[in-house]
Amino acid sequence: MSRTRFDAIAESHKRNRINIEEKGRRSELFGQNVFNEERMLQYLTKEAHSSVKAAIFSGSKIDRKIADQVAEAMKTWAISMGATHYTHWFQPLTGATAEKHDAFFDLLPNGKGMEKFGGGQLVQQEPDASSFPSGGIRNTFEARGYTAWDPTSPAFIYGTTLCIPTIFVSYTGEALDNKAPLLRALHAVDEAATAVAKYFDKNVTKVNATLGWEQEYFLVDKALAHSRPDIIMTGRTLSGHSAAKGQQLDDHYFGVIPNRVIRFMSDLEQECTKLGIPVKTRHNEVAPNQFELAPVFEEANLAVDHNLLLMDVMEKVADKHSFKVLFHEKPFAGINGSGKHNNWSLATDTGVNLLSPGSTPMKNLQFLTFFVNTIKAVDTYEELLRSSIASASNDHRLGANEAPPAILSIFIGAQLSDVLDELEGVSQGKLSPQEKTELKLNVVGKIPEILLDNTDRNRTSPFAFTGNKFEMRGVGSKTNCAKPMTILNAIMAKQLIAFKKEVDILMDKKNLKKDEAVFNVLREYIKTSKRIRFDGDGYSTEWEKEAKRRKLSNNKNTPEALQVLTSKASLELFKSMDVMSEVEVKARQEVELEAYIFHIQIEGRVFNEIVNNHILPSSIAYQNKLIDNVTGLKEIFGAAHKKLSDGQLTIIEQIAEHIAEVKKKVDAMTDARKSANTITNIDKKARAYCDNVRPYFDEIRYHCDKLEQLVDNQIWPLTKYRELLFIK
């Protein structure tokens, strides 16, 4: 080997090693593109830094002078990082994020240019609100809306743009986004949980709700995805026969990640790390081409922002690797869909997870307090919590023997159930010394040992306790986590306020000691919320019957699930916790129903086009080909052709039958859609789309998939599952 060739190979190995080392230094890359604590200490004055920290911790306002200092520091840092523009990054009721970019540029009176970004641009902007969903809060001709800086979620640089997380409100003050109600709910649960936590530790001054999401998704080859109009327009396949090999061998789950996918994941993780998204876990999921990514737990508001940012980053990185990433909850029939499990807990500023048992009876009493109150909150508002995960796409997944059913229940395991049963049996009122000892040592004292082996996990449970957190498993893969997190934290705040009030009454009026008062209230909650606890098979028909007997809701579709939003109890909850006004709640209900209608409407139109422009023409072409073949056999063999053409004639007949059925049902679906469009009441219109339009999809699909099996593969116009679902 020549010296030149040897040097070239050595240099190549060196570059590869450097690239690997650069990608491997995650801790050094973490938050590189984020205006985080490190950057604030570097760029802000002590006064400005203290003001921002106070706003983050206690919600105090930042005055204009300080805002100017922060804006100047952000601009200086962003420009040094190559940024040329800034944007307020917000979450309108579309379910995605929105942004409008402005340059760090202005003209001086003398005509010269300068970089400019002040406190006014940082704190507030005025995007056009008329083109975003508002549920009737804003008229089309009333365009004014405001974005306002959220200092609790740090600004970051994405590409060449400084992105500033903000809320989005109307000119009249109502929230037009998902972030503002979430922040209000998090404030409510902070105050309520802090007050209760002080029973056990006077040093607690703040409680944060934490969230760890698990993002499931599919990857398909970009070129193949673009060959399917239904994937591009709706995010899922409206037709397609199952591949001979799917997930039945369970060989994809936790299997070796394909090299092409590993390269995508590595680049994705690098981008996420720079943006401060603490991604940690990656693996193959159950279905072919399905994968999962999960981060380290974070404060809930920041975690929501990071999940939304991640989904955007994933799409861009996937495109570079010639992939199309699918977040639809059910992009392929016959195999598992995708969810986004929301792992939720509460953590104090003293470093304690309130849903994690401790080493002493007192710490376990604290654990039981928040554990039982969570169960009670979910029991009281189970139907409302179900509504937070309702969508046209998630309706395909819930209850499909791969995801939790639409009935909300809580799994805690047999041993913790035994603990609660023991507590339920404790006598009411003042405890004798013997009862106190028995309770602390035999019941509360053994919780850490129980949780070391907390029974098996229950994958059919919508809301499961998993050791030190509750896992809400029904959240859809493309859902904004802010929606379920807003409701979960709001109902928890409401419940903790009621709990503290009851405990204080027992302590003040019944002269019970704190422990006894807490036990007495918890005992009653255990008894009254028992119906929500279920450790069995959530997929079984027996459970559906049992749930009905327990008077648990079973809203199987989105129009049904959304009705509870405007119930008297729901409106009172949102108002009393200062999370949303009645106007804001009703607006969200209307927006969600409208989104449901539009999704079904678009799918119906796309399906119509695919059938009439792709499936029927190709099926007829193949049918004609067979007819020509039979005619040719008749010309050659005469009457003897019948014996020779039996197979062709059978296929011709089958194709004809399926063509007739497809055409008939597509026309009926179109008529049903047109009829639904004449309805002005949005609730009735959504129900019409659900009951009268959507059922045709499966019927049409059945015949289309039969035609796919009959028509020549070279003639069939749509990429098949066996081609879409297996990445090498």
PDB file of C-alpha atoms in Angstrom, residues 154-414:
ATOM      1  CA  PRO A 154     -36.090  28.872  28.021  1.00  0.00           C
ATOM      2  CA  ALA A 155     -35.585  30.413  24.596  1.00  0.00           C
ATOM      3  CA  PHE A 156     -33.639  28.326  22.096  1.00  0.00           C
ATOM      4  CA  ILE A 157     -32.039  28.602  18.675  1.00  0.00           C
ATOM      5  CA  TYR A 158     -33.492  26.402  15.967  1.00  0.00           C
ATOM      6  CA  GLY A 159     -31.663  26.742  12.668  1.00  0.00           C
ATOM      7  CA  THR A 160     -30.928  30.463  12.445  1.00  0.00           C
ATOM      8  CA  THR A 161     -33.902  31.600  14.517  1.00  0.00           C
ATOM      9  CA  LEU A 162     -34.163  32.490  18.207  1.00  0.00           C
ATOM     10  CA  CYS A 163     -37.398  30.847  19.376  1.00  0.00           C
ATOM     11  CA  ILE A 164     -39.143  32.347  22.410  1.00  0.00           C
ATOM     12  CA  PRO A 165     -41.859  30.144  23.973  1.00  0.00           C
ATOM     13  CA  THR A 166     -45.027  32.179  24.527  1.00  0.00           C
ATOM     14  CA  ILE A 167     -48.692  31.984  25.365  1.00  0.00           C
ATOM     15  CA  PHE A 168     -51.283  33.153  22.821  1.00  0.00           C
ATOM     16  CA  VAL A 169     -54.327  35.187  23.900  1.00  0.00           C
ATOM     17  CA  SER A 170     -57.066  37.176  22.221  1.00  0.00           C
ATOM     18  CA  TYR A 171     -57.465  40.943  22.272  1.00  0.00           C
ATOM     19  CA  THR A 172     -60.075  40.460  25.004  1.00  0.00           C
ATOM     20  CA  GLY A 173     -57.788  38.241  27.092  1.00  0.00           C
ATOM     21  CA  GLU A 174     -59.098  34.702  26.470  1.00  0.00           C
ATOM     22  CA  ALA A 175     -56.528  31.967  25.888  1.00  0.00           C
ATOM     23  CA  LEU A 176     -56.296  30.911  22.236  1.00  0.00           C
ATOM     24  CA  ASP A 177     -53.676  28.254  22.889  1.00  0.00           C
ATOM     25  CA  ASN A 178     -52.846  25.128  24.876  1.00  0.00           C
ATOM     26  CA  LYS A 179     -50.014  26.614  26.947  1.00  0.00           C
ATOM     27  CA  ALA A 180     -51.912  29.287  28.906  1.00  0.00           C
ATOM     28  CA  PRO A 181     -54.443  26.864  30.484  1.00  0.00           C
ATOM     29  CA  LEU A 182     -51.600  24.446  31.248  1.00  0.00           C
ATOM     30  CA  LEU A 183     -49.628  27.137  33.067  1.00  0.00           C
ATOM     31  CA  ARG A 184     -52.727  28.035  35.085  1.00  0.00           C
ATOM     32  CA  ALA A 185     -53.339  24.388  35.993  1.00  0.00           C
ATOM     33  CA  LEU A 186     -49.688  23.949  37.008  1.00  0.00           C
ATOM     34  CA  HIS A 187     -49.931  27.031  39.219  1.00  0.00           C
ATOM     35  CA  ALA A 188     -53.088  25.655  40.830  1.00  0.00           C
ATOM     36  CA  VAL A 189     -51.564  22.244  41.568  1.00  0.00           C
ATOM     37  CA  ASP A 190     -48.389  23.903  42.871  1.00  0.00           C
ATOM     38  CA  GLU A 191     -50.324  25.914  45.446  1.00  0.00           C
ATOM     39  CA  ALA A 192     -52.618  23.041  46.437  1.00  0.00           C
ATOM     40  CA  ALA A 193     -49.876  20.404  46.648  1.00  0.00           C
ATOM     41  CA  THR A 194     -47.503  22.715  48.523  1.00  0.00           C
ATOM     42  CA  ALA A 195     -50.148  23.359  51.180  1.00  0.00           C
ATOM     43  CA  VAL A 196     -50.659  19.610  51.677  1.00  0.00           C
ATOM     44  CA  ALA A 197     -46.925  18.801  51.525  1.00  0.00           C
ATOM     45  CA  LYS A 198     -46.374  21.201  54.418  1.00  0.00           C
ATOM     46  CA  TYR A 199     -48.211  18.700  56.642  1.00  0.00           C
ATOM     47  CA  PHE A 200     -45.115  16.552  56.307  1.00  0.00           C
ATOM     48  CA  ASP A 201     -42.296  19.048  55.664  1.00  0.00           C
ATOM     49  CA  LYS A 202     -42.551  22.737  56.552  1.00  0.00           C
ATOM     50  CA  ASN A 203     -39.586  23.502  54.296  1.00  0.00           C
ATOM     51  CA  VAL A 204     -41.527  22.797  51.088  1.00  0.00           C
ATOM     52  CA  THR A 205     -42.266  26.051  49.254  1.00  0.00           C
ATOM     53  CA  LYS A 206     -43.016  24.785  45.741  1.00  0.00           C
ATOM     54  CA  VAL A 207     -44.304  21.633  44.041  1.00  0.00           C
ATOM     55  CA  ASN A 208     -43.745  20.964  40.347  1.00  0.00           C
ATOM     56  CA  ALA A 209     -45.778  18.558  38.262  1.00  0.00           C
ATOM     57  CA  THR A 210     -43.336  16.412  36.295  1.00  0.00           C
ATOM     58  CA  LEU A 211     -43.884  14.688  32.967  1.00  0.00           C
ATOM     59  CA  GLY A 212     -42.015  12.005  31.101  1.00  0.00           C
ATOM     60  CA  TRP A 213     -43.555  11.250  27.713  1.00  0.00           C
ATOM     61  CA  GLU A 214     -42.848   8.193  25.567  1.00  0.00           C
ATOM     62  CA  GLN A 215     -43.119   9.104  21.892  1.00  0.00           C
ATOM     63  CA  GLU A 216     -44.054   6.271  19.541  1.00  0.00           C
ATOM     64  CA  TYR A 217     -43.854   6.768  15.774  1.00  0.00           C
ATOM     65  CA  PHE A 218     -43.535   5.015  12.421  1.00  0.00           C
ATOM     66  CA  LEU A 219     -40.865   5.547   9.784  1.00  0.00           C
ATOM     67  CA  VAL A 220     -41.512   4.825   6.110  1.00  0.00           C
ATOM     68  CA  ASP A 221     -39.381   5.479   3.074  1.00  0.00           C
ATOM     69  CA  LYS A 222     -40.084   9.021   1.868  1.00  0.00           C
ATOM     70  CA  ALA A 223     -40.401   8.063  -1.797  1.00  0.00           C
ATOM     71  CA  LEU A 224     -42.833   5.260  -0.977  1.00  0.00           C
ATOM     72  CA  ALA A 225     -44.844   7.543   1.331  1.00  0.00           C
ATOM     73  CA  HIS A 226     -45.196  10.081  -1.495  1.00  0.00           C
ATOM     74  CA  SER A 227     -46.578   7.348  -3.720  1.00  0.00           C
ATOM     75  CA  ARG A 228     -49.553   7.088  -1.340  1.00  0.00           C
ATOM     76  CA  PRO A 229     -51.907  10.116  -1.498  1.00  0.00           C
ATOM     77  CA  ASP A 230     -53.653   8.927   1.675  1.00  0.00           C
ATOM     78  CA  ILE A 231     -50.439   8.973   3.748  1.00  0.00           C
ATOM     79  CA  ILE A 232     -49.509  12.450   2.529  1.00  0.00           C
ATOM     80  CA  MET A 233     -53.007  13.938   2.937  1.00  0.00           C
ATOM     81  CA  THR A 234     -54.287  12.150   6.054  1.00  0.00           C
ATOM     82  CA  GLY A 235     -51.256  10.629   7.767  1.00  0.00           C
ATOM     83  CA  ARG A 236     -52.597   7.082   7.438  1.00  0.00           C
ATOM     84  CA  THR A 237     -53.398   4.415   4.843  1.00  0.00           C
ATOM     85  CA  LEU A 238     -57.094   4.377   4.012  1.00  0.00           C
ATOM     86  CA  SER A 239     -56.709   1.075   2.184  1.00  0.00           C
ATOM     87  CA  GLY A 240     -54.103  -1.652   2.078  1.00  0.00           C
ATOM     88  CA  HIS A 241     -54.183  -5.381   2.662  1.00  0.00           C
ATOM     89  CA  SER A 242     -52.115  -6.701   5.562  1.00  0.00           C
ATOM     90  CA  ALA A 243     -48.693  -8.044   4.650  1.00  0.00           C
ATOM     91  CA  ALA A 244     -48.265 -11.812   5.018  1.00  0.00           C
ATOM     92  CA  LYS A 245     -45.747 -11.092   7.758  1.00  0.00           C
ATOM     93  CA  GLY A 246     -46.677  -8.358  10.209  1.00  0.00           C
ATOM     94  CA  GLN A 247     -46.035  -8.339  13.948  1.00  0.00           C
ATOM     95  CA  GLN A 248     -47.254 -11.879  14.658  1.00  0.00           C
ATOM     96  CA  LEU A 249     -43.759 -13.225  15.377  1.00  0.00           C
ATOM     97  CA  ASP A 250     -43.019 -10.427  17.909  1.00  0.00           C
ATOM     98  CA  ASP A 251     -39.556 -10.246  16.350  1.00  0.00           C
ATOM     99  CA  HIS A 252     -39.501  -6.482  15.855  1.00  0.00           C
ATOM    100  CA  TYR A 253     -40.138  -5.477  19.480  1.00  0.00           C
ATOM    101  CA  PHE A 254     -36.803  -4.541  21.114  1.00  0.00           C
ATOM    102  CA  GLY A 255     -35.080  -6.132  18.113  1.00  0.00           C
ATOM    103  CA  VAL A 256     -31.898  -4.943  16.437  1.00  0.00           C
ATOM    104  CA  ILE A 257     -32.489  -1.410  15.128  1.00  0.00           C
ATOM    105  CA  PRO A 258     -31.898  -1.232  11.343  1.00  0.00           C
ATOM    106  CA  ASN A 259     -28.711   0.626  10.343  1.00  0.00           C
ATOM    107  CA  ARG A 260     -30.595   3.242   8.366  1.00  0.00           C
ATOM    108  CA  VAL A 261     -32.834   3.933  11.350  1.00  0.00           C
ATOM    109  CA  ILE A 262     -29.878   4.052  13.752  1.00  0.00           C
ATOM    110  CA  ARG A 263     -28.307   6.773  11.629  1.00  0.00           C
ATOM    111  CA  PHE A 264     -31.561   8.738  11.763  1.00  0.00           C
ATOM    112  CA  MET A 265     -31.825   8.241  15.537  1.00  0.00           C
ATOM    113  CA  SER A 266     -28.223   9.316  16.132  1.00  0.00           C
ATOM    114  CA  ASP A 267     -28.673  12.560  14.198  1.00  0.00           C
ATOM    115  CA  LEU A 268     -32.012  13.155  15.911  1.00  0.00           C
ATOM    116  CA  GLU A 269     -30.502  12.673  19.363  1.00  0.00           C
ATOM    117  CA  GLN A 270     -27.672  15.052  18.530  1.00  0.00           C
ATOM    118  CA  GLU A 271     -30.122  17.783  17.487  1.00  0.00           C
ATOM    119  CA  CYS A 272     -32.291  17.135  20.533  1.00  0.00           C
ATOM    120  CA  THR A 273     -29.299  17.309  22.855  1.00  0.00           C
ATOM    121  CA  LYS A 274     -28.278  20.704  21.505  1.00  0.00           C
ATOM    122  CA  LEU A 275     -31.848  21.929  22.054  1.00  0.00           C
ATOM    123  CA  GLY A 276     -31.871  20.736  25.669  1.00  0.00           C
ATOM    124  CA  ILE A 277     -34.319  17.871  25.081  1.00  0.00           C
ATOM    125  CA  PRO A 278     -33.009  15.143  27.437  1.00  0.00           C
ATOM    126  CA  VAL A 279     -33.664  12.132  25.195  1.00  0.00           C
ATOM    127  CA  LYS A 280     -32.492   8.908  26.793  1.00  0.00           C
ATOM    128  CA  THR A 281     -34.233   5.776  25.471  1.00  0.00           C
ATOM    129  CA  ARG A 282     -34.711   4.442  21.940  1.00  0.00           C
ATOM    130  CA  HIS A 283     -35.960   1.065  20.740  1.00  0.00           C
ATOM    131  CA  ASN A 284     -38.017  -0.864  18.214  1.00  0.00           C
ATOM    132  CA  GLU A 285     -41.707  -1.014  19.077  1.00  0.00           C
ATOM    133  CA  VAL A 286     -44.106  -3.911  18.451  1.00  0.00           C
ATOM    134  CA  ALA A 287     -45.165  -3.167  14.877  1.00  0.00           C
ATOM    135  CA  PRO A 288     -42.730  -3.264  11.947  1.00  0.00           C
ATOM    136  CA  ASN A 289     -41.265   0.176  11.206  1.00  0.00           C
ATOM    137  CA  GLN A 290     -42.501   1.409  14.614  1.00  0.00           C
ATOM    138  CA  PHE A 291     -40.098   2.936  17.133  1.00  0.00           C
ATOM    139  CA  GLU A 292     -40.098   4.772  20.449  1.00  0.00           C
ATOM    140  CA  LEU A 293     -38.113   7.614  21.970  1.00  0.00           C
ATOM    141  CA  ALA A 294     -38.311   8.686  25.617  1.00  0.00           C
ATOM    142  CA  PRO A 295     -36.579  11.445  27.625  1.00  0.00           C
ATOM    143  CA  VAL A 296     -35.643  12.006  31.249  1.00  0.00           C
ATOM    144  CA  PHE A 297     -38.534  13.449  33.316  1.00  0.00           C
ATOM    145  CA  GLU A 298     -38.883  17.249  33.358  1.00  0.00           C
ATOM    146  CA  GLU A 299     -41.159  19.926  34.747  1.00  0.00           C
ATOM    147  CA  ALA A 300     -44.448  19.470  32.883  1.00  0.00           C
ATOM    148  CA  ASN A 301     -44.584  22.773  30.968  1.00  0.00           C
ATOM    149  CA  LEU A 302     -41.023  22.368  29.725  1.00  0.00           C
ATOM    150  CA  ALA A 303     -41.672  18.703  28.897  1.00  0.00           C
ATOM    151  CA  VAL A 304     -44.686  19.678  26.763  1.00  0.00           C
ATOM    152  CA  ASP A 305     -42.619  22.268  24.880  1.00  0.00           C
ATOM    153  CA  HIS A 306     -39.856  19.738  24.342  1.00  0.00           C
ATOM    154  CA  ASN A 307     -42.255  17.134  22.978  1.00  0.00           C
ATOM    155  CA  LEU A 308     -43.708  19.576  20.453  1.00  0.00           C
ATOM    156  CA  LEU A 309     -40.227  20.696  19.439  1.00  0.00           C
ATOM    157  CA  LEU A 310     -39.097  17.072  19.155  1.00  0.00           C
ATOM    158  CA  MET A 311     -41.905  16.242  16.720  1.00  0.00           C
ATOM    159  CA  ASP A 312     -40.828  19.110  14.476  1.00  0.00           C
ATOM    160  CA  VAL A 313     -37.154  18.119  14.687  1.00  0.00           C
ATOM    161  CA  MET A 314     -38.053  14.502  13.913  1.00  0.00           C
ATOM    162  CA  GLU A 315     -39.788  15.468  10.679  1.00  0.00           C
ATOM    163  CA  LYS A 316     -36.828  17.555   9.518  1.00  0.00           C
ATOM    164  CA  VAL A 317     -34.190  14.959  10.428  1.00  0.00           C
ATOM    165  CA  ALA A 318     -36.301  12.182   8.890  1.00  0.00           C
ATOM    166  CA  ASP A 319     -36.492  14.131   5.637  1.00  0.00           C
ATOM    167  CA  LYS A 320     -32.680  14.325   5.501  1.00  0.00           C
ATOM    168  CA  HIS A 321     -32.538  10.543   5.833  1.00  0.00           C
ATOM    169  CA  SER A 322     -35.203  10.045   3.118  1.00  0.00           C
ATOM    170  CA  PHE A 323     -37.787   8.977   5.669  1.00  0.00           C
ATOM    171  CA  LYS A 324     -41.338  10.128   6.334  1.00  0.00           C
ATOM    172  CA  VAL A 325     -42.203  10.061  10.032  1.00  0.00           C
ATOM    173  CA  LEU A 326     -45.832   9.208  10.857  1.00  0.00           C
ATOM    174  CA  PHE A 327     -47.374  10.380  14.135  1.00  0.00           C
ATOM    175  CA  HIS A 328     -50.909   9.242  13.270  1.00  0.00           C
ATOM    176  CA  GLU A 329     -52.224   6.934  15.982  1.00  0.00           C
ATOM    177  CA  LYS A 330     -53.211   4.235  13.470  1.00  0.00           C
ATOM    178  CA  PRO A 331     -51.412   4.628  10.145  1.00  0.00           C
ATOM    179  CA  PHE A 332     -51.672   0.939   9.237  1.00  0.00           C
ATOM    180  CA  ALA A 333     -54.548  -1.492   9.755  1.00  0.00           C
ATOM    181  CA  GLY A 334     -53.889  -4.853  11.360  1.00  0.00           C
ATOM    182  CA  ILE A 335     -50.845  -3.814  13.385  1.00  0.00           C
ATOM    183  CA  ASN A 336     -50.381  -1.753  16.520  1.00  0.00           C
ATOM    184  CA  GLY A 337     -50.902   1.987  16.471  1.00  0.00           C
ATOM    185  CA  SER A 338     -48.836   4.614  18.267  1.00  0.00           C
ATOM    186  CA  GLY A 339     -49.371   6.320  21.601  1.00  0.00           C
ATOM    187  CA  LYS A 340     -47.551   8.806  23.793  1.00  0.00           C
ATOM    188  CA  HIS A 341     -47.657   7.547  27.360  1.00  0.00           C
ATOM    189  CA  ASN A 342     -47.663  10.456  29.817  1.00  0.00           C
ATOM    190  CA  ASN A 343     -45.805   9.548  33.028  1.00  0.00           C
ATOM    191  CA  TRP A 344     -46.861  12.062  35.660  1.00  0.00           C
ATOM    192  CA  SER A 345     -45.783  12.814  39.214  1.00  0.00           C
ATOM    193  CA  LEU A 346     -45.313  15.662  41.693  1.00  0.00           C
ATOM    194  CA  ALA A 347     -41.929  16.808  43.029  1.00  0.00           C
ATOM    195  CA  THR A 348     -41.093  19.294  45.783  1.00  0.00           C
ATOM    196  CA  ASP A 349     -38.377  21.924  45.713  1.00  0.00           C
ATOM    197  CA  THR A 350     -36.751  19.918  48.532  1.00  0.00           C
ATOM    198  CA  GLY A 351     -36.061  17.086  46.092  1.00  0.00           C
ATOM    199  CA  VAL A 352     -38.873  14.695  47.085  1.00  0.00           C
ATOM    200  CA  ASN A 353     -41.081  12.785  44.657  1.00  0.00           C
ATOM    201  CA  LEU A 354     -44.462  12.874  46.383  1.00  0.00           C
ATOM    202  CA  LEU A 355     -45.545   9.657  44.652  1.00  0.00           C
ATOM    203  CA  SER A 356     -42.493   7.743  45.815  1.00  0.00           C
ATOM    204  CA  PRO A 357     -42.589   5.904  49.175  1.00  0.00           C
ATOM    205  CA  GLY A 358     -39.943   6.621  51.775  1.00  0.00           C
ATOM    206  CA  SER A 359     -38.048   4.785  54.465  1.00  0.00           C
ATOM    207  CA  THR A 360     -40.212   5.878  57.412  1.00  0.00           C
ATOM    208  CA  PRO A 361     -43.938   5.627  58.235  1.00  0.00           C
ATOM    209  CA  MET A 362     -44.198   9.441  58.083  1.00  0.00           C
ATOM    210  CA  LYS A 363     -42.786   9.537  54.560  1.00  0.00           C
ATOM    211  CA  ASN A 364     -45.112   6.729  53.565  1.00  0.00           C
ATOM    212  CA  LEU A 365     -48.071   8.608  54.997  1.00  0.00           C
ATOM    213  CA  GLN A 366     -47.069  11.465  52.700  1.00  0.00           C
ATOM    214  CA  PHE A 367     -46.876   9.016  49.775  1.00  0.00           C
ATOM    215  CA  LEU A 368     -50.300   7.561  50.615  1.00  0.00           C
ATOM    216  CA  THR A 369     -51.782  11.034  50.850  1.00  0.00           C
ATOM    217  CA  PHE A 370     -50.835  11.992  47.292  1.00  0.00           C
ATOM    218  CA  PHE A 371     -51.367   8.450  45.974  1.00  0.00           C
ATOM    219  CA  VAL A 372     -54.931   8.160  47.285  1.00  0.00           C
ATOM    220  CA  ASN A 373     -55.814  11.740  46.345  1.00  0.00           C
ATOM    221  CA  THR A 374     -54.757  11.028  42.759  1.00  0.00           C
ATOM    222  CA  ILE A 375     -57.040   7.999  42.658  1.00  0.00           C
ATOM    223  CA  LYS A 376     -59.870  10.065  44.105  1.00  0.00           C
ATOM    224  CA  ALA A 377     -59.332  12.890  41.590  1.00  0.00           C
ATOM    225  CA  VAL A 378     -59.359  10.502  38.620  1.00  0.00           C
ATOM    226  CA  ASP A 379     -62.443   8.729  39.960  1.00  0.00           C
ATOM    227  CA  THR A 380     -64.338  12.014  40.281  1.00  0.00           C
ATOM    228  CA  TYR A 381     -63.340  13.316  36.849  1.00  0.00           C
ATOM    229  CA  GLU A 382     -62.713  10.127  34.847  1.00  0.00           C
ATOM    230  CA  GLU A 383     -64.974  11.218  32.010  1.00  0.00           C
ATOM    231  CA  LEU A 384     -63.302  14.615  31.756  1.00  0.00           C
ATOM    232  CA  LEU A 385     -59.850  13.026  31.697  1.00  0.00           C
ATOM    233  CA  ARG A 386     -61.032  10.720  28.909  1.00  0.00           C
ATOM    234  CA  SER A 387     -62.087  13.779  26.904  1.00  0.00           C
ATOM    235  CA  SER A 388     -58.518  15.125  26.957  1.00  0.00           C
ATOM    236  CA  ILE A 389     -57.275  12.315  24.691  1.00  0.00           C
ATOM    237  CA  ALA A 390     -60.199  12.357  22.253  1.00  0.00           C
ATOM    238  CA  SER A 391     -59.472  12.871  18.554  1.00  0.00           C
ATOM    239  CA  ALA A 392     -60.504  11.431  15.214  1.00  0.00           C
ATOM    240  CA  SER A 393     -57.166   9.658  14.845  1.00  0.00           C
ATOM    241  CA  ASN A 394     -56.965   8.336  18.426  1.00  0.00           C
ATOM    242  CA  ASP A 395     -60.465   6.843  18.081  1.00  0.00           C
ATOM    243  CA  HIS A 396     -58.868   4.201  15.838  1.00  0.00           C
ATOM    244  CA  ARG A 397     -56.516   3.144  18.621  1.00  0.00           C
ATOM    245  CA  LEU A 398     -58.385   3.304  21.929  1.00  0.00           C
ATOM    246  CA  GLY A 399     -59.740  -0.095  22.819  1.00  0.00           C
ATOM    247  CA  ALA A 400     -58.224  -1.819  19.789  1.00  0.00           C
ATOM    248  CA  ASN A 401     -56.495  -4.541  21.849  1.00  0.00           C
ATOM    249  CA  GLU A 402     -53.209  -2.678  21.599  1.00  0.00           C
ATOM    250  CA  ALA A 403     -53.997   0.397  23.659  1.00  0.00           C
ATOM    251  CA  PRO A 404     -56.084   1.165  26.734  1.00  0.00           C
ATOM    252  CA  PRO A 405     -59.863   1.002  26.313  1.00  0.00           C
ATOM    253  CA  ALA A 406     -62.040   4.102  26.260  1.00  0.00           C
ATOM    254  CA  ILE A 407     -63.144   3.215  29.811  1.00  0.00           C
ATOM    255  CA  LEU A 408     -60.850   4.975  32.273  1.00  0.00           C
ATOM    256  CA  SER A 409     -59.687   2.851  35.212  1.00  0.00           C
ATOM    257  CA  ILE A 410     -56.659   2.739  37.510  1.00  0.00           C
ATOM    258  CA  PHE A 411     -54.260  -0.171  37.997  1.00  0.00           C
ATOM    259  CA  ILE A 412     -52.259  -0.169  41.247  1.00  0.00           C
ATOM    260  CA  GLY A 413     -51.365  -3.855  41.643  1.00  0.00           C
ATOM    261  CA  ALA A 414     -52.582  -6.509  44.055  1.00  0.00           C
TER     262      ALA A 414
END
